């Protein structure tokens, strides 16, 4: 557990101020923890909690985590670590139809990949909402017996209509004042599977005239004849999230329950429920407190799990780890690093106000993380041959020139990379023009450039196909101009181009990913987000890369000089097949 006294200073925010005030005032002292979640009876003889604070990351296992979850992971685990606390990983599996073990495994993998863990002092703090189904049943029965809940047999349509509006109070259910014993019997029948789905629900009995619609007798339990991935068919009633969530927090002794702003209106019910369950002797004080922060809104992305699932199901992307998706799995395959996502989360900070963040902020964090660590390499993505016609005369027939370049220009200790220059090399098609525009300093008839790490060459022309496209470019080596030799500086040129030797270059598939949506807010105002899909979000090219990348393992990042950052594909870069995904370009002006 990190020592909060020696931890580096972090930028302050309102959540840090709340935690620091709670620690300073002693408001969190006197909490008991039995080493595992427990109710008031279990905690009666438990020792004091050794954790100064407890937070939790509580995703529902109904899809893969996305960039918004990454912010929450960094926030909850980060705050716990900074203040000598513990963060729990909790899987909120209260909706069996949409949840699966696949998603549980993906969530675990994403949290660990980001650099966090839920094991503290040898104790695992991974929990499931389904761990607490027995207690939730008991809590619901206690509420019924206390006159604080009842079984409602209105239709779903009647419940919606009678809920009222922001300007009109709700209409009490005709079942609202039924005797507690009758509601308790009905609730037992619900559990025994004697009633159909939708025929009745358990509701809290609060205030149908409350200005907060969430306090107008919210539903606590509904009937669902669905197989649960952990509890099987033991239950056919399942708690609503708004009922389960505060109970889970209390049983786990969470001190600061951090939610996004859409849960702000739910906080009064959160407090109502916990206060009544504590008064009934089921939960121990002090009770958790909920605090809300602004969710992550990143331009040009969709983060709704439902909509992401639709993209996957309809084949508009290739799985949850498609590099165009904002899922953590997709970002990872795209070449994003844990350090980049943590840096991004730190830079955007935490606030109470919703705002939109430009995608360039995420890309900037990625570049800042990759720049000092990614090895360099040369690649040609749109290749055309460059023939050096005087090679035999200047260098010698059948000879190749060994060239070297640093693995990293600012880290000489990482050594050199080796490749061969010969009479034929691959260059970018855009590096040649028959009639160059003003300011074009690359190859054109009579123009000179330096082949990076090699010789200065002078273009003599090019061969065209019948459609006018360039088949191959021709040039002559300018003698005594090889990089690193005394004569290299004698001939001045304005252009330097990258290349890959035909003798030792490697063929590679390069996937050029772009943003999946053309609009900054693809689903704004209820718009059909599918209409904003970018038809050019993926372009696959056959490229040539230098031999230094041959042994790279899947998931290895490189900076392809001039082009940007690329990563070996984690799925398809196997068995001698070279597949690179474009992660992001270089900064403007580089």
Coordinates of C-alpha atoms in Angstrom, one line a residue:
X1 CA 0.0 0.0 0.0
X2 CA 1.5 3.4 -1.0
X3 CA 2.6 5.7 1.9
X4 CA 0.4 8.8 1.6
X5 CA 3.1 10.8 3.4
X6 CA 5.7 10.2 0.7
X7 CA 3.4 10.0 -2.4
X8 CA 4.1 12.7 -5.0
X9 CA 1.8 15.7 -4.9
X10 CA -1.2 15.4 -7.3
X11 CA -3.3 18.2 -8.7
X12 CA -6.1 18.9 -6.2
X13 CA -9.7 18.6 -7.0
X14 CA -13.0 18.6 -5.1
X15 CA -12.9 14.8 -4.4
X16 CA -9.4 15.1 -2.9
X17 CA -10.5 18.0 -0.8
X18 CA -13.5 15.9 0.5
X19 CA -11.3 13.0 1.4
X20 CA -8.6 15.2 3.0
X21 CA -11.3 16.9 5.1
X22 CA -12.8 13.6 6.2
X23 CA -9.4 12.3 7.2
X24 CA -8.5 15.5 9.1
X25 CA -11.9 15.6 11.0
X26 CA -11.8 11.9 12.0
X27 CA -15.1 11.3 10.3
X28 CA -13.8 8.0 8.9
X29 CA -12.5 6.6 12.2
X30 CA -14.2 3.9 14.1
X31 CA -15.1 1.9 11.1
X32 CA -14.9 -1.9 11.4
X33 CA -14.0 -4.4 8.7
X34 CA -13.9 -8.2 9.1
X35 CA -11.6 -8.8 6.2
X36 CA -14.6 -9.3 3.9
X37 CA -18.0 -7.6 3.4
X38 CA -20.5 -8.0 6.2
X39 CA -23.7 -6.7 7.8
X40 CA -24.0 -5.1 11.2
X41 CA -24.0 -8.4 13.0
X42 CA -20.9 -9.6 11.3
X43 CA -19.0 -6.4 12.0
X44 CA -20.0 -6.2 15.7
X45 CA -16.8 -8.0 16.8
X46 CA -14.6 -7.1 13.8
X47 CA -11.4 -5.1 14.2
X48 CA -11.0 -1.5 13.1
X49 CA -10.5 -1.1 9.4
X50 CA -6.8 -0.7 8.6
X51 CA -7.7 1.1 5.3
X52 CA -7.9 4.8 5.7
X53 CA -10.5 5.0 2.9
X54 CA -12.3 2.5 0.7
X55 CA -13.4 3.2 -2.9
X56 CA -14.8 0.8 -5.5
X57 CA -14.9 0.4 -9.3
X58 CA -18.3 -1.2 -10.0
X59 CA -18.8 -2.0 -13.7
X60 CA -21.7 -4.2 -14.9
X61 CA -20.3 -7.2 -16.8
X62 CA -22.5 -6.6 -19.8
X63 CA -19.8 -5.5 -22.3
X64 CA -16.2 -4.4 -22.6
X65 CA -14.9 -1.5 -20.7
X66 CA -14.2 1.8 -22.6
X67 CA -12.2 5.0 -22.2
X68 CA -14.8 6.4 -19.8
X69 CA -14.3 3.4 -17.5
X70 CA -10.5 4.0 -17.7
X71 CA -11.0 7.4 -16.2
X72 CA -13.1 5.8 -13.3
X73 CA -10.5 3.1 -12.8
X74 CA -7.7 5.6 -12.5
X75 CA -9.7 7.8 -10.2
X76 CA -10.9 5.1 -7.8
X77 CA -7.8 3.0 -7.6
X78 CA -5.6 6.2 -7.7
X79 CA -7.4 7.9 -4.8
X80 CA -7.3 4.7 -2.7
X81 CA -3.6 4.4 -3.4
X82 CA -2.8 8.0 -2.7
X83 CA -4.6 8.1 0.7
X84 CA -3.6 4.7 2.1
X85 CA -6.8 3.0 1.2
X86 CA -8.1 0.1 -0.7
X87 CA -10.2 0.0 -3.9
X88 CA -12.6 -2.9 -4.5
X89 CA -13.4 -4.4 -7.9
X90 CA -17.1 -5.0 -7.8
X91 CA -19.0 -6.7 -10.7
X92 CA -22.6 -5.4 -10.6
X93 CA -24.3 -8.5 -12.0
X94 CA -27.9 -7.8 -11.2
X95 CA -29.1 -8.0 -14.8
X96 CA -28.6 -11.6 -15.9
X97 CA -29.9 -11.4 -19.4
X98 CA -27.0 -9.2 -20.6
X99 CA -24.1 -10.5 -18.4
X100 CA -21.5 -13.2 -19.0
X101 CA -18.2 -14.6 -17.8
X102 CA -16.6 -13.3 -21.0
X103 CA -17.2 -9.7 -19.8
X104 CA -16.1 -10.5 -16.3
X105 CA -12.8 -11.8 -17.6
X106 CA -12.4 -8.8 -19.9
X107 CA -13.0 -6.4 -17.0
X108 CA -10.3 -8.0 -14.9
X109 CA -7.9 -8.0 -17.7
X110 CA -8.5 -4.3 -18.4
X111 CA -8.0 -3.2 -14.8
X112 CA -4.8 -5.1 -14.5
X113 CA -3.5 -3.9 -17.9
X114 CA -4.0 -0.3 -16.7
X115 CA -1.7 -1.1 -13.8
X116 CA -4.1 -1.6 -10.9
X117 CA -5.0 -4.5 -8.7
X118 CA -7.7 -5.2 -6.1
X119 CA -5.4 -7.4 -4.0
X120 CA -4.2 -5.6 -0.9
X121 CA -2.0 -7.1 1.8
X122 CA -2.6 -10.5 0.2
X123 CA -6.4 -10.2 0.4
X124 CA -8.5 -10.1 -2.8
X125 CA -11.2 -7.4 -2.8
X126 CA -13.1 -8.6 -5.9
X127 CA -16.8 -8.9 -5.2
X128 CA -20.0 -9.5 -7.1
X129 CA -23.4 -8.0 -6.5
X130 CA -24.7 -11.6 -6.6
X131 CA -22.6 -12.3 -3.5
X132 CA -25.2 -10.2 -1.6
X133 CA -28.5 -11.5 -3.0
X134 CA -29.3 -13.3 0.2
X135 CA -28.7 -10.1 2.2
X136 CA -30.7 -8.0 -0.3
X137 CA -33.6 -10.4 0.1
X138 CA -33.4 -10.1 3.8
X139 CA -33.2 -6.3 3.6
X140 CA -36.2 -6.1 1.3
X141 CA -38.3 -8.2 3.7
X142 CA -37.3 -5.9 6.6
X143 CA -38.4 -2.9 4.6
X144 CA -41.8 -4.5 3.9
X145 CA -42.3 -5.5 7.6
X146 CA -41.4 -1.9 8.6
X147 CA -44.0 -0.5 6.2
X148 CA -41.3 1.0 4.0
X149 CA -41.9 -1.2 0.9
X150 CA -44.8 -2.9 -0.8
X151 CA -45.6 -5.2 -3.7
X152 CA -47.3 -3.3 -6.5
X153 CA -49.4 -5.2 -9.1
X154 CA -50.0 -2.3 -11.5
X155 CA -49.0 -2.8 -15.1
X156 CA -45.8 -1.2 -16.2
X157 CA -47.8 1.2 -18.3
X158 CA -50.0 2.3 -15.3
X159 CA -46.8 2.7 -13.1
X160 CA -45.3 5.0 -15.7
X161 CA -48.5 7.0 -16.1
X162 CA -49.1 7.3 -12.4
X163 CA -45.5 8.4 -11.6
X164 CA -46.4 12.0 -12.6
X165 CA -44.1 14.5 -14.0
X166 CA -41.8 17.4 -13.0
X167 CA -44.9 19.6 -12.6
X168 CA -47.5 17.1 -11.5
X169 CA -47.3 14.8 -8.4
X170 CA -47.6 11.0 -8.8
X171 CA -50.7 9.0 -8.2
X172 CA -50.4 6.5 -5.3
X173 CA -50.7 2.8 -6.4
X174 CA -54.0 1.1 -5.3
X175 CA -51.6 -1.5 -3.7
X176 CA -49.6 1.1 -1.7
X177 CA -51.4 0.6 1.6
X178 CA -51.9 -3.1 1.4
X179 CA -50.9 -4.8 4.8
X180 CA -47.3 -5.6 5.3
X181 CA -48.1 -9.3 5.8
X182 CA -49.8 -9.4 2.4
X183 CA -46.9 -7.7 0.6
X184 CA -44.5 -10.1 2.3
X185 CA -46.5 -13.1 1.2
X186 CA -46.6 -11.7 -2.4
X187 CA -42.9 -11.1 -2.3
X188 CA -42.2 -14.7 -1.2
X189 CA -44.5 -15.9 -4.1
X190 CA -42.4 -13.7 -6.5
X191 CA -39.3 -15.5 -5.3
X192 CA -40.9 -18.9 -5.7
X193 CA -41.7 -18.2 -9.3
X194 CA -45.5 -18.2 -8.9
X195 CA -46.1 -15.0 -10.8
X196 CA -45.3 -13.9 -14.4
X197 CA -42.7 -11.4 -15.4
X198 CA -44.1 -7.9 -15.3
X199 CA -47.1 -8.8 -13.2
X200 CA -45.7 -7.2 -10.0
X201 CA -42.7 -5.4 -8.5
X202 CA -41.5 -4.5 -5.1
X203 CA -41.4 -0.7 -4.5
X204 CA -40.1 1.5 -1.8
X205 CA -42.8 3.5 0.0
X206 CA -41.5 7.0 0.1
X207 CA -43.3 10.0 -1.3
X208 CA -45.4 10.1 -4.5
X209 CA -45.5 13.9 -4.4
X210 CA -41.7 14.4 -4.1
X211 CA -40.2 16.9 -6.6
X212 CA -37.5 14.3 -7.1
X213 CA -39.1 11.6 -9.3
X214 CA -36.5 9.1 -8.0
X215 CA -38.3 9.2 -4.6
X216 CA -41.7 8.5 -6.0
X217 CA -41.8 4.9 -4.7
X218 CA -38.9 3.5 -6.8
X219 CA -38.9 -0.1 -7.8
X220 CA -36.6 -2.4 -5.7
X221 CA -37.1 -5.9 -7.2
X222 CA -38.6 -7.2 -10.4
X223 CA -39.4 -10.8 -11.7
X224 CA -36.9 -12.2 -14.3
X225 CA -36.9 -15.8 -15.3
X226 CA -33.3 -15.7 -16.5
X227 CA -30.3 -17.8 -16.0
X228 CA -27.6 -16.0 -14.0
X229 CA -23.9 -16.6 -15.0
X230 CA -23.0 -17.2 -11.3
X231 CA -26.2 -18.1 -9.4
X232 CA -27.8 -20.2 -12.1
X233 CA -31.5 -20.6 -11.7
X234 CA -31.6 -20.1 -7.9
X235 CA -33.3 -16.7 -8.2
X236 CA -36.1 -15.5 -10.4
X237 CA -36.3 -12.1 -8.8
X238 CA -33.5 -9.6 -9.2
X239 CA -32.8 -6.3 -7.4
X240 CA -32.8 -3.0 -9.2
X241 CA -29.4 -1.4 -9.5
X242 CA -30.5 1.6 -7.5
X243 CA -31.4 -0.8 -4.6
X244 CA -28.3 -3.0 -4.9
X245 CA -25.7 -0.3 -5.3
X246 CA -26.0 1.4 -1.9
X247 CA -26.3 -1.9 -0.1
X248 CA -23.1 -3.2 -1.8
X249 CA -21.3 0.0 -0.8
X250 CA -22.4 -0.4 2.9
X251 CA -21.5 -4.1 3.1
X252 CA -18.1 -3.5 1.7
X253 CA -17.5 -0.5 4.0
X254 CA -17.0 1.9 1.2
X255 CA -16.2 5.4 2.5
X256 CA -16.5 7.4 -0.8
X257 CA -18.8 6.1 -3.4
X258 CA -17.8 8.0 -6.6
X259 CA -20.4 8.1 -9.4
X260 CA -20.9 10.2 -12.5
X261 CA -23.3 13.1 -12.5
X262 CA -26.3 11.2 -13.9
X263 CA -26.6 9.5 -10.4
X264 CA -26.8 12.9 -8.6
X265 CA -30.6 12.7 -8.5
X266 CA -30.4 9.2 -7.1
X267 CA -28.4 10.3 -4.1
X268 CA -31.4 11.1 -1.9
X269 CA -32.7 7.5 -2.4
X270 CA -29.2 6.2 -1.7
X271 CA -29.2 8.0 1.6
X272 CA -32.8 7.1 2.4
X273 CA -32.2 3.4 1.9
X274 CA -29.0 3.2 3.9
X275 CA -30.4 5.2 6.8
X276 CA -33.5 3.0 7.1
X277 CA -31.5 -0.2 6.9
X278 CA -29.1 1.1 9.5
X279 CA -32.0 2.0 11.7
X280 CA -33.4 -1.5 11.3
X281 CA -30.1 -2.9 12.6
X282 CA -29.0 -4.4 9.3
X283 CA -26.1 -2.1 8.4
X284 CA -23.3 -0.6 10.6
X285 CA -22.5 3.1 10.7
X286 CA -20.8 5.2 9.5
X287 CA -22.5 4.7 6.2
X288 CA -21.0 5.4 2.8
X289 CA -21.4 8.8 1.1
X290 CA -22.0 9.2 -2.6
X291 CA -20.2 11.9 -4.5
X292 CA -20.7 12.7 -8.2
X293 CA -18.3 13.9 -10.8
X294 CA -18.6 14.7 -14.5
X295 CA -18.4 11.8 -16.9
X296 CA -15.9 11.7 -19.7
X297 CA -17.3 13.2 -23.0
X298 CA -14.7 12.7 -25.7
X299 CA -15.4 14.1 -29.1
X300 CA -16.0 11.8 -32.1
X301 CA -16.6 8.7 -29.9
X302 CA -19.6 6.6 -28.8
X303 CA -19.2 5.1 -25.3
X304 CA -22.7 3.7 -24.8
X305 CA -22.3 0.0 -24.2
X306 CA -25.6 -0.7 -26.0
X307 CA -24.4 1.2 -29.1
X308 CA -21.0 -0.4 -29.0
X309 CA -22.6 -3.8 -28.8
X310 CA -24.7 -2.9 -31.8
X311 CA -21.7 -2.0 -33.8
X312 CA -20.1 -5.3 -32.9
X313 CA -23.3 -7.4 -33.5
X314 CA -24.0 -5.8 -36.9
X315 CA -20.4 -6.4 -38.1
X316 CA -19.7 -2.7 -38.5
X317 CA -16.5 -3.3 -36.6
X318 CA -14.5 -6.5 -36.1
X319 CA -15.2 -7.4 -32.5
X320 CA -14.9 -5.6 -29.1
X321 CA -11.2 -5.1 -29.6
X322 CA -11.5 -3.4 -33.0
X323 CA -8.8 -0.6 -32.9
X324 CA -11.5 1.9 -34.0
X325 CA -13.5 1.4 -30.9
X326 CA -13.0 3.3 -27.6
X327 CA -13.0 0.1 -25.6
X328 CA -9.9 -0.5 -23.5
X329 CA -9.3 -3.7 -25.5
X330 CA -9.6 -1.7 -28.8
X331 CA -7.4 1.1 -27.6
X332 CA -4.8 -1.5 -26.5
X333 CA -4.8 -3.2 -29.9
X334 CA -4.6 0.2 -31.5
X335 CA -1.3 0.8 -29.6
X336 CA -2.4 2.9 -26.7
X337 CA -0.4 2.3 -23.6
X338 CA -1.5 2.1 -19.9
X339 CA 0.8 5.0 -19.2
X340 CA -0.9 7.1 -21.9
X341 CA -4.4 6.5 -20.5
X342 CA -3.3 7.2 -17.0
X343 CA -1.6 10.4 -18.1
X344 CA -4.8 11.4 -20.0
X345 CA -6.9 10.8 -16.9
X346 CA -4.6 12.9 -14.9
X347 CA -4.6 15.8 -17.4
X348 CA -8.4 16.0 -17.8
X349 CA -8.8 16.0 -14.1
X350 CA -12.1 15.8 -12.1
X351 CA -14.9 18.4 -12.0
X352 CA -18.6 18.8 -11.4
X353 CA -19.3 20.3 -14.8
X354 CA -19.9 18.3 -18.0
X355 CA -17.7 19.3 -20.9
X356 CA -16.5 17.9 -24.2
X357 CA -12.8 17.0 -24.6
X358 CA -11.2 17.1 -28.0
X359 CA -9.8 13.7 -29.1
X360 CA -6.4 15.5 -29.7
X361 CA -5.9 15.6 -25.9
X362 CA -6.0 11.8 -25.8
X363 CA -3.6 11.6 -28.7
X364 CA -1.3 14.1 -27.1
X365 CA -1.0 12.0 -23.9
X366 CA -0.3 9.0 -26.1
X367 CA 2.5 10.7 -28.0
X368 CA 4.1 12.0 -24.8
X369 CA 4.1 8.5 -23.4
X370 CA 5.3 6.8 -26.6
X371 CA 8.0 9.3 -27.7
X372 CA 10.6 8.4 -25.0
X373 CA 10.0 4.6 -25.3
X374 CA 9.1 3.7 -28.9
X375 CA 12.0 2.5 -31.0
X376 CA 12.4 4.1 -34.4
X377 CA 12.2 2.4 -37.8
X378 CA 11.7 3.4 -41.5
X379 CA 8.6 2.3 -43.4
X380 CA 7.2 3.1 -46.8
X381 CA 3.4 2.9 -46.9
X382 CA 2.7 3.8 -50.5
X383 CA 5.8 2.3 -52.3
X384 CA 7.3 3.1 -55.6
X385 CA 10.7 1.8 -56.7
X386 CA 13.7 4.3 -56.8
X387 CA 16.4 3.0 -59.1
X388 CA 20.0 4.3 -58.6
X389 CA 21.3 4.1 -62.1
X390 CA 25.0 4.7 -61.3
X391 CA 25.2 2.3 -58.4
X392 CA 27.6 -0.1 -60.1
X393 CA 29.8 2.8 -61.1
X394 CA 30.0 4.5 -57.7
X395 CA 29.6 1.6 -55.2
X396 CA 30.4 -1.5 -57.3
X397 CA 28.3 -4.2 -59.0
X398 CA 26.7 -6.7 -56.6
X399 CA 27.7 -4.6 -53.5
X400 CA 25.4 -3.3 -50.8
X401 CA 26.1 -0.5 -48.4
X402 CA 25.6 -1.2 -44.7
X403 CA 23.7 1.6 -43.0
X404 CA 23.0 2.3 -39.3
X405 CA 20.6 4.5 -37.4
X406 CA 19.9 4.9 -33.7
X407 CA 17.2 2.8 -32.1
X408 CA 16.2 6.0 -30.3
X409 CA 17.7 9.4 -31.3
X410 CA 17.8 10.6 -27.6
X411 CA 18.9 7.4 -26.0
X412 CA 22.3 6.2 -27.5
X413 CA 22.5 3.5 -24.9
X414 CA 19.8 1.6 -26.8
X415 CA 22.2 1.0 -29.6
X416 CA 21.9 1.0 -33.4
X417 CA 19.7 -0.7 -36.0
X418 CA 21.2 -2.0 -39.2
X419 CA 19.8 -2.1 -42.8
X420 CA 21.2 -2.3 -46.4
X421 CA 21.2 0.3 -49.1
X422 CA 21.4 -1.1 -52.6
X423 CA 20.7 -0.1 -56.3
X424 CA 16.9 -0.3 -55.7
X425 CA 15.0 1.1 -52.8
X426 CA 11.4 1.8 -52.0
X427 CA 10.3 5.4 -51.5
X428 CA 6.9 7.0 -50.9
X429 CA 5.0 7.8 -54.0
X430 CA 4.3 11.3 -52.7
X431 CA 8.1 11.9 -52.7
X432 CA 8.2 12.4 -56.4
X433 CA 6.6 14.9 -58.7
X434 CA 7.2 15.5 -62.4
X435 CA 6.2 19.2 -62.0
X436 CA 6.9 20.1 -58.3
X437 CA 4.7 22.7 -56.7
X438 CA 6.4 25.7 -54.9
X439 CA 8.1 24.6 -51.7
X440 CA 8.5 20.9 -52.8
X441 CA 11.9 19.8 -51.7
X442 CA 11.8 16.1 -52.6
X443 CA 12.4 14.3 -55.8
X444 CA 11.7 15.8 -59.3
X445 CA 13.8 15.8 -62.4
X446 CA 17.0 17.6 -61.6
X447 CA 16.2 17.8 -57.8
X448 CA 18.5 16.5 -55.1
X449 CA 17.6 14.9 -51.7
X450 CA 19.3 12.9 -49.1
X451 CA 18.3 9.3 -48.6
X452 CA 18.1 9.4 -44.8
X453 CA 21.2 7.7 -43.3
X454 CA 22.5 7.2 -46.8
X455 CA 23.6 9.3 -49.9
X456 CA 22.5 12.4 -51.6
X457 CA 20.9 11.5 -54.9
X458 CA 19.9 13.5 -57.9
X459 CA 16.7 12.6 -59.7
X460 CA 16.9 12.0 -63.5
X461 CA 13.3 11.2 -64.2
X462 CA 10.7 8.5 -63.9
X463 CA 8.8 5.9 -66.0
X464 CA 5.0 6.2 -66.3
X465 CA 2.3 3.7 -66.9
X466 CA -0.3 4.2 -69.6
X467 CA -2.6 5.8 -67.1
X468 CA 0.0 8.3 -66.1
X469 CA 0.9 6.8 -62.8
X470 CA 4.6 6.5 -61.9
X471 CA 6.1 3.0 -62.3
X472 CA 9.6 3.8 -61.0
X473 CA 11.8 6.8 -60.3
X474 CA 15.4 7.1 -61.4
X475 CA 18.2 8.9 -59.8
X476 CA 22.0 9.0 -59.6
X477 CA 24.1 8.9 -56.4
X478 CA 26.2 12.0 -55.7
X479 CA 29.6 10.5 -54.8
X480 CA 31.2 11.1 -51.4
X481 CA 28.0 12.2 -49.7
X482 CA 27.2 9.3 -47.5
X483 CA 25.9 10.3 -44.1
X484 CA 28.5 10.2 -41.4
X485 CA 31.5 10.6 -43.7
X486 CA 33.6 13.8 -44.1
X487 CA 32.1 14.7 -47.4
X488 CA 28.5 14.4 -46.4
X489 CA 28.2 18.1 -45.6
X490 CA 29.8 19.3 -48.8
X491 CA 26.6 19.0 -50.8
X492 CA 23.7 20.9 -49.3
X493 CA 20.1 19.7 -49.9
X494 CA 16.8 20.9 -48.4
X495 CA 15.0 17.6 -48.6
X496 CA 15.6 14.3 -46.7
X497 CA 13.4 11.3 -47.5
X498 CA 12.9 7.9 -45.8
X499 CA 13.3 4.7 -47.7
X500 CA 13.5 0.9 -47.3
X501 CA 16.0 -1.2 -49.2
X502 CA 14.7 -3.7 -51.7
X503 CA 17.5 -6.1 -50.7
X504 CA 16.4 -6.5 -47.1
X505 CA 13.1 -4.7 -46.7
X506 CA 10.2 -6.7 -45.4
X507 CA 6.7 -6.8 -46.8
X508 CA 4.1 -5.8 -44.2
X509 CA 0.3 -5.2 -44.0
X510 CA -0.3 -1.8 -42.5
X511 CA -3.8 -0.9 -41.3
X512 CA -4.4 2.8 -41.4
X513 CA -7.1 3.5 -38.8
X514 CA -8.9 6.8 -38.6
X515 CA -11.8 8.0 -36.4
X516 CA -14.9 5.8 -36.6
X517 CA -17.3 8.8 -36.8
X518 CA -17.2 11.9 -38.8
X519 CA -19.2 14.0 -36.3
X520 CA -17.8 15.2 -33.0
X521 CA -21.1 14.1 -31.3
X522 CA -22.4 11.2 -33.4
X523 CA -25.6 10.7 -31.3
X524 CA -26.3 14.2 -30.2
X525 CA -30.0 15.0 -29.8
X526 CA -31.0 11.4 -30.4
X527 CA -29.4 11.4 -33.9
X528 CA -28.8 8.0 -35.6
X529 CA -25.1 7.5 -34.9
X530 CA -24.8 5.0 -37.7
X531 CA -25.4 7.8 -40.2
X532 CA -22.1 9.4 -38.9
X533 CA -19.9 6.4 -39.5
X534 CA -16.7 7.2 -41.4
X535 CA -16.5 5.0 -44.5
X536 CA -12.8 5.5 -44.6
X537 CA -12.1 4.6 -40.9
X538 CA -9.9 1.7 -42.1
X539 CA -7.6 1.5 -45.1
X540 CA -5.3 -1.4 -45.6
X541 CA -2.0 -1.0 -47.5
X542 CA 0.8 -3.2 -48.5
X543 CA 4.0 -1.6 -47.2
X544 CA 7.7 -2.2 -46.8
X545 CA 9.5 -1.9 -43.5
X546 CA 13.1 -2.1 -42.5
X547 CA 14.4 -5.4 -41.1
X548 CA 14.9 -4.2 -37.5
X549 CA 11.2 -4.8 -36.9
X550 CA 11.3 -8.5 -38.0
X551 CA 11.4 -10.0 -34.5
X552 CA 8.9 -7.6 -32.8
X553 CA 6.4 -9.4 -30.7
X554 CA 2.7 -8.6 -31.0
X555 CA 1.8 -5.4 -29.2
X556 CA 5.2 -3.8 -29.8
X557 CA 5.1 0.0 -30.6
X558 CA 7.4 1.8 -33.1
X559 CA 7.7 5.2 -34.4
X560 CA 7.8 4.9 -38.1
X561 CA 10.0 7.9 -39.0
X562 CA 7.9 10.6 -40.7
X563 CA 4.6 8.7 -40.4
X564 CA 3.8 8.4 -36.8
X565 CA 3.3 5.6 -34.2
X566 CA 2.4 2.1 -35.1
X567 CA 2.0 -1.2 -33.2
X568 CA 2.3 -4.8 -34.2
X569 CA -1.2 -6.2 -34.2
X570 CA -1.9 -8.3 -31.1
X571 CA -4.0 -10.9 -33.0
X572 CA -2.7 -11.1 -36.6
X573 CA 1.0 -10.3 -36.2
X574 CA 2.0 -14.0 -35.9
X575 CA 3.8 -16.8 -37.8
X576 CA 6.1 -14.5 -39.8
X577 CA 3.2 -12.3 -41.0
X578 CA 3.9 -8.7 -40.3
X579 CA 0.8 -6.6 -39.5
X580 CA 1.0 -3.1 -38.1
X581 CA -1.8 -0.8 -36.9
X582 CA -1.5 2.9 -37.1
X583 CA -1.8 4.3 -33.6
X584 CA -1.5 8.0 -34.2
X585 CA 0.4 10.5 -36.4
X586 CA 3.3 12.7 -35.3
X587 CA 2.6 16.1 -33.9
X588 CA 2.0 18.8 -36.5
X589 CA 5.2 20.2 -37.7
X590 CA 7.3 17.2 -36.9

